[in-house]
Coordinates of N, CA and C in Angstrom, one line a residue:
X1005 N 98.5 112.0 85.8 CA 99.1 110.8 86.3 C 98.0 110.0 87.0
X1006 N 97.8 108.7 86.7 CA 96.9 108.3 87.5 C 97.7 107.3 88.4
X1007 N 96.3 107.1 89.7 CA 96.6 106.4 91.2 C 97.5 105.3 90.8
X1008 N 97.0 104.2 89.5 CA 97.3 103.2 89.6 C 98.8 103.1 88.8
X1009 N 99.4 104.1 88.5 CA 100.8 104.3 88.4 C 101.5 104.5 89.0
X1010 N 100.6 105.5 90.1 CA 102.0 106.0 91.1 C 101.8 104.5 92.2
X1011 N 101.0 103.8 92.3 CA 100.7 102.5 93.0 C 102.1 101.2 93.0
X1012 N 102.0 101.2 91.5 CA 102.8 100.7 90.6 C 104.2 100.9 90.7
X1013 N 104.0 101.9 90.8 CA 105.6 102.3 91.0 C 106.1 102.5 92.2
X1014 N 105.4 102.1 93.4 CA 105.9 101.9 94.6 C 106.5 100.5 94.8
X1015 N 105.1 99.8 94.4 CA 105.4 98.3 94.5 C 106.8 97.9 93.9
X1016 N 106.8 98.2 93.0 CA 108.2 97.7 92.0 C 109.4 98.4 92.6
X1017 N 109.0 99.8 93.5 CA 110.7 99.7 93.6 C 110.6 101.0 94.9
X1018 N 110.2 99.8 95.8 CA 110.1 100.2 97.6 C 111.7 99.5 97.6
X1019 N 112.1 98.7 97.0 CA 113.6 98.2 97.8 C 114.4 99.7 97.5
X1020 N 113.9 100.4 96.5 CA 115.3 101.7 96.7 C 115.0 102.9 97.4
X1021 N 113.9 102.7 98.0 CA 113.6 103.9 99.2 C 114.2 103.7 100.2
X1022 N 114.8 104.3 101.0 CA 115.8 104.6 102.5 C 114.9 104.1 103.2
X1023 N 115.9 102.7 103.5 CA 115.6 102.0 104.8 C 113.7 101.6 105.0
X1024 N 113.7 100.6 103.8 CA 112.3 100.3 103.6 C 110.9 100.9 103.3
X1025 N 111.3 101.4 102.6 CA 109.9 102.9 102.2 C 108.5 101.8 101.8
X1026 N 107.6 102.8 102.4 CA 105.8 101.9 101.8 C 106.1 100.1 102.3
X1027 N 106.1 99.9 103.3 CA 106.3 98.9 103.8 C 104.7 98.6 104.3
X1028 N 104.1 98.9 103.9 CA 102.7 98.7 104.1 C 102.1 97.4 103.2
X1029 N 101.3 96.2 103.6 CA 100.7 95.3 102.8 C 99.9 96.5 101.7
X1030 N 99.5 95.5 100.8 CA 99.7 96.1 99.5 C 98.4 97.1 99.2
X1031 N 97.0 96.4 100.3 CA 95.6 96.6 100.4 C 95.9 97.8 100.9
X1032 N 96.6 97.8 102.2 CA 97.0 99.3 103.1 C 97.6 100.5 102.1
X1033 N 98.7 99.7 101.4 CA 99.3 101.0 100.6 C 98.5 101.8 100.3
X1034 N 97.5 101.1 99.3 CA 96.8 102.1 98.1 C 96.0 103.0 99.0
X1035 N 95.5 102.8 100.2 CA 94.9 103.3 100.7 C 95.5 104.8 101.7
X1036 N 97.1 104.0 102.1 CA 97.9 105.2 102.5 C 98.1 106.2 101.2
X1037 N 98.2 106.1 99.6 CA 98.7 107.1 99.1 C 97.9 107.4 98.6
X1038 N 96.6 106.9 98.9 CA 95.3 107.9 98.5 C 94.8 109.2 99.4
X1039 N 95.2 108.4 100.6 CA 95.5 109.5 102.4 C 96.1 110.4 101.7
X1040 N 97.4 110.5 101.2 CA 98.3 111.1 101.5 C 98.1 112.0 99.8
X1041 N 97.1 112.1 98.8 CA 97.3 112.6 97.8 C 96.2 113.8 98.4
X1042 N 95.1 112.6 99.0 CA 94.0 113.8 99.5 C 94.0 114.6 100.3
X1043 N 95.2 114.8 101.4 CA 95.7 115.7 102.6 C 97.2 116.4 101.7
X1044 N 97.5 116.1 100.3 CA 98.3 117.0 99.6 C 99.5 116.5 100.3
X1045 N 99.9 115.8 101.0 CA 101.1 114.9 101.4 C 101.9 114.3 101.1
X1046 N 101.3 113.7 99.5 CA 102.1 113.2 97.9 C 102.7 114.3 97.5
X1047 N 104.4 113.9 97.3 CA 104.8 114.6 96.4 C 105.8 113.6 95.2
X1048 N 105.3 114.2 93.9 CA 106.2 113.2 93.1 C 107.0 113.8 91.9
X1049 N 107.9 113.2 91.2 CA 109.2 113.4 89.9 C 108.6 112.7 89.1
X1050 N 108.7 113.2 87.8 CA 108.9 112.7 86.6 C 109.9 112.7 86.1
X1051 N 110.3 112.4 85.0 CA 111.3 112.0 83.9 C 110.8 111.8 82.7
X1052 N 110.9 112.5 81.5 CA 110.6 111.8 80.2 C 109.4 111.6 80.4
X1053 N 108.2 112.3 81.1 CA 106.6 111.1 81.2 C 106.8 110.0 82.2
X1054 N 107.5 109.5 82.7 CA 107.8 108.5 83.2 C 107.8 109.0 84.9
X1055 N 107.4 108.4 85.9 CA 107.5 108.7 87.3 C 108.8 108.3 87.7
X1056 N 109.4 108.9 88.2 CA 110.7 109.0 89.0 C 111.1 109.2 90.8
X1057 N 110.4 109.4 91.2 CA 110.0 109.5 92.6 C 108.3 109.8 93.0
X1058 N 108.5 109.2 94.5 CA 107.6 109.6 95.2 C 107.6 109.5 96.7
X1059 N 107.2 110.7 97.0 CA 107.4 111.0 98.7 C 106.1 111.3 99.8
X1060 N 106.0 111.2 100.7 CA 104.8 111.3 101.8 C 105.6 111.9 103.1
X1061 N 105.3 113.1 102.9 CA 105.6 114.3 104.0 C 104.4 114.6 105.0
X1062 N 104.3 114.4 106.0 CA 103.4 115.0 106.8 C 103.6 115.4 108.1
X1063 N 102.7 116.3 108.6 CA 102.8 117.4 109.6 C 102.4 116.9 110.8
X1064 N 103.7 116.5 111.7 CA 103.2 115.7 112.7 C 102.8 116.6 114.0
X1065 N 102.3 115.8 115.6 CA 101.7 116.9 116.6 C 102.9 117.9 116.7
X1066 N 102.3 119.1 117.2 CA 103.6 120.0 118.1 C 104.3 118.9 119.5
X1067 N 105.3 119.5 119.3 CA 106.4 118.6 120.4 C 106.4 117.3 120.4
X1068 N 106.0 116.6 118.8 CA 106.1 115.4 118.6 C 107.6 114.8 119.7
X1069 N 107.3 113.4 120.1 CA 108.1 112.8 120.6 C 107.8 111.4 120.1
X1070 N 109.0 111.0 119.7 CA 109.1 109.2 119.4 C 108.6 108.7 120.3
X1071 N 109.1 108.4 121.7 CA 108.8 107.9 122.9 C 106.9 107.7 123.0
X1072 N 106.2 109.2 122.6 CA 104.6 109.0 123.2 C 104.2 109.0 122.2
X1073 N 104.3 109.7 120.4 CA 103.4 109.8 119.6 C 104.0 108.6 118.1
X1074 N 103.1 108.4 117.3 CA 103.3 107.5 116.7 C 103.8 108.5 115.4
X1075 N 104.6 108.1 114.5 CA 105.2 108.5 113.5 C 104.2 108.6 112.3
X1076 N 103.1 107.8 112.5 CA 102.1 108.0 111.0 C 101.0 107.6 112.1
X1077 N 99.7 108.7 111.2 CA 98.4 108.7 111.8 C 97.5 108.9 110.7
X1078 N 96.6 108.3 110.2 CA 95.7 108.6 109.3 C 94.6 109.9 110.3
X1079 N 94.7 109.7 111.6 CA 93.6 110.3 112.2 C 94.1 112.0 112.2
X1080 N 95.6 112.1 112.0 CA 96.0 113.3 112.5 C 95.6 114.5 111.3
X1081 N 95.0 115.4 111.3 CA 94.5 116.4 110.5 C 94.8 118.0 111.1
X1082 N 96.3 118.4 110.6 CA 96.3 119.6 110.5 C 96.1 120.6 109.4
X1083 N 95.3 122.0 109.8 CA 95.4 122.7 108.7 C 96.3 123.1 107.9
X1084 N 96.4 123.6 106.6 CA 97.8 124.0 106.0 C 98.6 124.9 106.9
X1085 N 97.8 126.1 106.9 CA 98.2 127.3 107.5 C 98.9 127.4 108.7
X1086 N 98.8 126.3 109.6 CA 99.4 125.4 111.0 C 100.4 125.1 110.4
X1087 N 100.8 124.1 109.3 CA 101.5 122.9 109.4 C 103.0 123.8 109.7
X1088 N 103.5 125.0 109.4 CA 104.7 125.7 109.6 C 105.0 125.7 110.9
X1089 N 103.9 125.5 112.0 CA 104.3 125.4 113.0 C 104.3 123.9 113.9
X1090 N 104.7 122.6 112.8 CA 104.8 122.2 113.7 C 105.7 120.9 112.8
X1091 N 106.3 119.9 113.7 CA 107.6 119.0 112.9 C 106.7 118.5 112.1
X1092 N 108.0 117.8 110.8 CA 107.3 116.9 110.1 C 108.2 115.8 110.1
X1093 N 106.7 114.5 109.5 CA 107.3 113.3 109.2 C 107.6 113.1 108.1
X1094 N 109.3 112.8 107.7 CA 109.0 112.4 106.4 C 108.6 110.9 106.2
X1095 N 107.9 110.5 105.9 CA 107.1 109.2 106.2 C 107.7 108.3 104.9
X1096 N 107.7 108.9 103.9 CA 108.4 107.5 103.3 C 108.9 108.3 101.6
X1097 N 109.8 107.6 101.1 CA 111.0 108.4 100.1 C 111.5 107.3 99.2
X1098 N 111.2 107.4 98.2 CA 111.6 106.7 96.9 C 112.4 107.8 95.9
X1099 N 113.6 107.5 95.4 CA 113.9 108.1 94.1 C 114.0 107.1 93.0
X1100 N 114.2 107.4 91.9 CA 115.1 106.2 91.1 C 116.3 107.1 90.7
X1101 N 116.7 108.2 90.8 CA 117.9 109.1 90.1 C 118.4 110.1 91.1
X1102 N 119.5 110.6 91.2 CA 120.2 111.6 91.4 C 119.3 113.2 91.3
X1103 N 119.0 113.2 89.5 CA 118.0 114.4 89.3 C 116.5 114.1 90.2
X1104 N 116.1 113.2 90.3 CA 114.8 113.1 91.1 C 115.0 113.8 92.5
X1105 N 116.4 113.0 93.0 CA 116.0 113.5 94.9 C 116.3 115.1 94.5
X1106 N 116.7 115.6 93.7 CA 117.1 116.8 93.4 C 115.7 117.7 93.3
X1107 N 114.9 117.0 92.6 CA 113.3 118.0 92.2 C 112.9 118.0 93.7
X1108 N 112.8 116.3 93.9 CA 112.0 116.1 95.2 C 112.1 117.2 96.2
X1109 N 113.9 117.6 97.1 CA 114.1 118.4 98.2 C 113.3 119.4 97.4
X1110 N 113.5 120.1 96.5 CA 113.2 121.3 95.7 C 111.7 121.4 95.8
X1111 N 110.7 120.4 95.9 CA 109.3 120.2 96.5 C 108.8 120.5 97.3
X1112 N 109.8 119.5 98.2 CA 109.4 119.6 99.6 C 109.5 121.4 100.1
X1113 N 110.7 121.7 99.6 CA 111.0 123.0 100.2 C 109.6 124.4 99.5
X1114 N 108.9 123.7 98.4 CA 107.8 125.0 98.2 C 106.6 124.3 98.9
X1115 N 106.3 123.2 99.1 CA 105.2 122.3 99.7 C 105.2 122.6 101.1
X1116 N 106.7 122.8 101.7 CA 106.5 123.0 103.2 C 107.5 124.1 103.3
X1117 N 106.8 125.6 103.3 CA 107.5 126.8 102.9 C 108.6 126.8 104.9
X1118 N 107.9 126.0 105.4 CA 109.1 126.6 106.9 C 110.2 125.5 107.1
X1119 N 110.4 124.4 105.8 CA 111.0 123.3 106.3 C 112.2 123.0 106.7
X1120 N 112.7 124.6 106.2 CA 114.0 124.3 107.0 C 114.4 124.5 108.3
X1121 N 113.6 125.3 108.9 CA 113.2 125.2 110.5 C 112.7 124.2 110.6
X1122 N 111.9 123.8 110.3 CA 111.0 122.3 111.1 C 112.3 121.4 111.3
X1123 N 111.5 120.4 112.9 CA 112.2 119.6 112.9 C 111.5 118.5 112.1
X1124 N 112.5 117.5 111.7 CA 111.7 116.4 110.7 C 112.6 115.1 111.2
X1125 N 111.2 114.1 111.3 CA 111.5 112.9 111.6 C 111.3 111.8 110.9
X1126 N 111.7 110.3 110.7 CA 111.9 109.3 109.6 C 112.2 107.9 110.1
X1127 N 111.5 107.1 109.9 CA 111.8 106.1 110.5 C 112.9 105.5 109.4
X1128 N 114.0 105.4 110.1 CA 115.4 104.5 109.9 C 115.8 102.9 110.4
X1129 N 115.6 102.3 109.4 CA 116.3 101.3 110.4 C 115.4 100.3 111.0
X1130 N 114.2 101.0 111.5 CA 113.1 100.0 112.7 C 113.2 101.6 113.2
X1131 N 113.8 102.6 113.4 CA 113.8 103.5 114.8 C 113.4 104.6 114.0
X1132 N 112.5 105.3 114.8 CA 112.4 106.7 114.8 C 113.5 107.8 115.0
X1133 N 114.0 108.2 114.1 CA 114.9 109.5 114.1 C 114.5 110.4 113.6
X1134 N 115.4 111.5 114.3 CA 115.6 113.0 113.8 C 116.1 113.0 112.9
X1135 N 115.9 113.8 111.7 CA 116.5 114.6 110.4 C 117.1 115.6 110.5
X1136 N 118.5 116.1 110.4 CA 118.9 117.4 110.3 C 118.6 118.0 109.0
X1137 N 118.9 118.6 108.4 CA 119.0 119.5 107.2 C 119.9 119.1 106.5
X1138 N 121.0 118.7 107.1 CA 122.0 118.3 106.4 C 122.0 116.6 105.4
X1139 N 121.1 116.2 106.2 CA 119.8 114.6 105.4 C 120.1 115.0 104.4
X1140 N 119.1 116.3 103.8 CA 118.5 116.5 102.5 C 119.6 117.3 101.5
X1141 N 120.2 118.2 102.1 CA 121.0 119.1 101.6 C 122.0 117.6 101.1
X1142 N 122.5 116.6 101.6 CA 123.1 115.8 101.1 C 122.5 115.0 99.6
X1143 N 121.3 114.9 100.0 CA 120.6 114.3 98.7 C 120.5 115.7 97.9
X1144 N 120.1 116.5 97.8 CA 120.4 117.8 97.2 C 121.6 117.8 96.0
X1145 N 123.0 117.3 97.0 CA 124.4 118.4 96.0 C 124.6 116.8 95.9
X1146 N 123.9 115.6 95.5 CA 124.9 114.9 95.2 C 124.8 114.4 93.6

C-alpha cells in the first residue's frame, strides 16, 4: 500500500469518521500519518485490494488527564514494551463498512495486546472523552 493512498483515502472520506476524524489541514495530515505509520500507530482494512479503513491509536502519558495533557503529541515517545501500561488515545477512526470496524477492533486488540484494560480516550464532539469497552464492542457486534 502506498502513503499516497492511504492520504487519499482520508481526504475523501474524513466526513464518515466519528465526530470529525483527520481534521488536520491537509500539509499537517500527511505528515501526522507518516508520525503515526513510523511509531506503528497506523492501523488499516482492506477490501477487494481496495482500503477500507484507517485508524491512529496511541499511547498516551500514565494518568493522562484531559484537564493538563493534550490528547495528541508528536513529541510523546513511548516504548512498545511500556505502551501496556499506560491509556490510549484513540486519535482518529475511519471505516467505510460494518466488516472494516469489525477487522479494525480485531487490530487494535493484537496491536495493543492490554487494550482491554487500558483506559482509552477520543476526542468527541470538540471534548475529550473516555471510551469504555463497550465503544468498540458496539462497533464489533454490529
Amino acid at each position: 500500500m502506498l502513503f499516497s493512498e492511504i492520504l487519499e483515502f482520508v481526504i475523501n472520506n474524513r466526513d464518515k469518521g466519528r465526530s470529525g476524524s483527520f481534521e488536520f489541514a491537509d500539509n499537517v495530515l500527511a505528515s501526522y500519518i507518516a508520525w503515526a505509520f513510523r511509531m506503528d500507530y497506523l492501523i488499516t482494512t482492506h477490501k477487494d485490494g481496495k482500503l477500507t479503513g484507517v485508524l491512529i491509536a496511541a499511547p498516551l502519558n500514565k494518568g493522562f488527564s484531559p484537564e493538563q495533557d493534550k490528547l495528541f503529541s508528536f513529541d510523546r515517545q513511548i516504548p512498545i514494551g511500556e505502551e501496556k501500561d499506560h491509556p490510549l488515545g484513540v486519535l482518529d477512526f475511519i471505516c467505510t463498512d460494518p466488516d472494516s470496524r469489525k477487522e479494525m477492533i480485531e487490530k487494535l486488540l493484537l496491536r495493543f495486546d492490554n487494550f482491554v484494560n487500558q483506559d482509552k480516550w477520543a476526542m468527541r464532539f470538540g471534548e475529550v472523552v473516555k471510551l469504555p469497552n463497550r465503544y468498540f464492542n458496539h462497533f464489533y457486534f454490529i
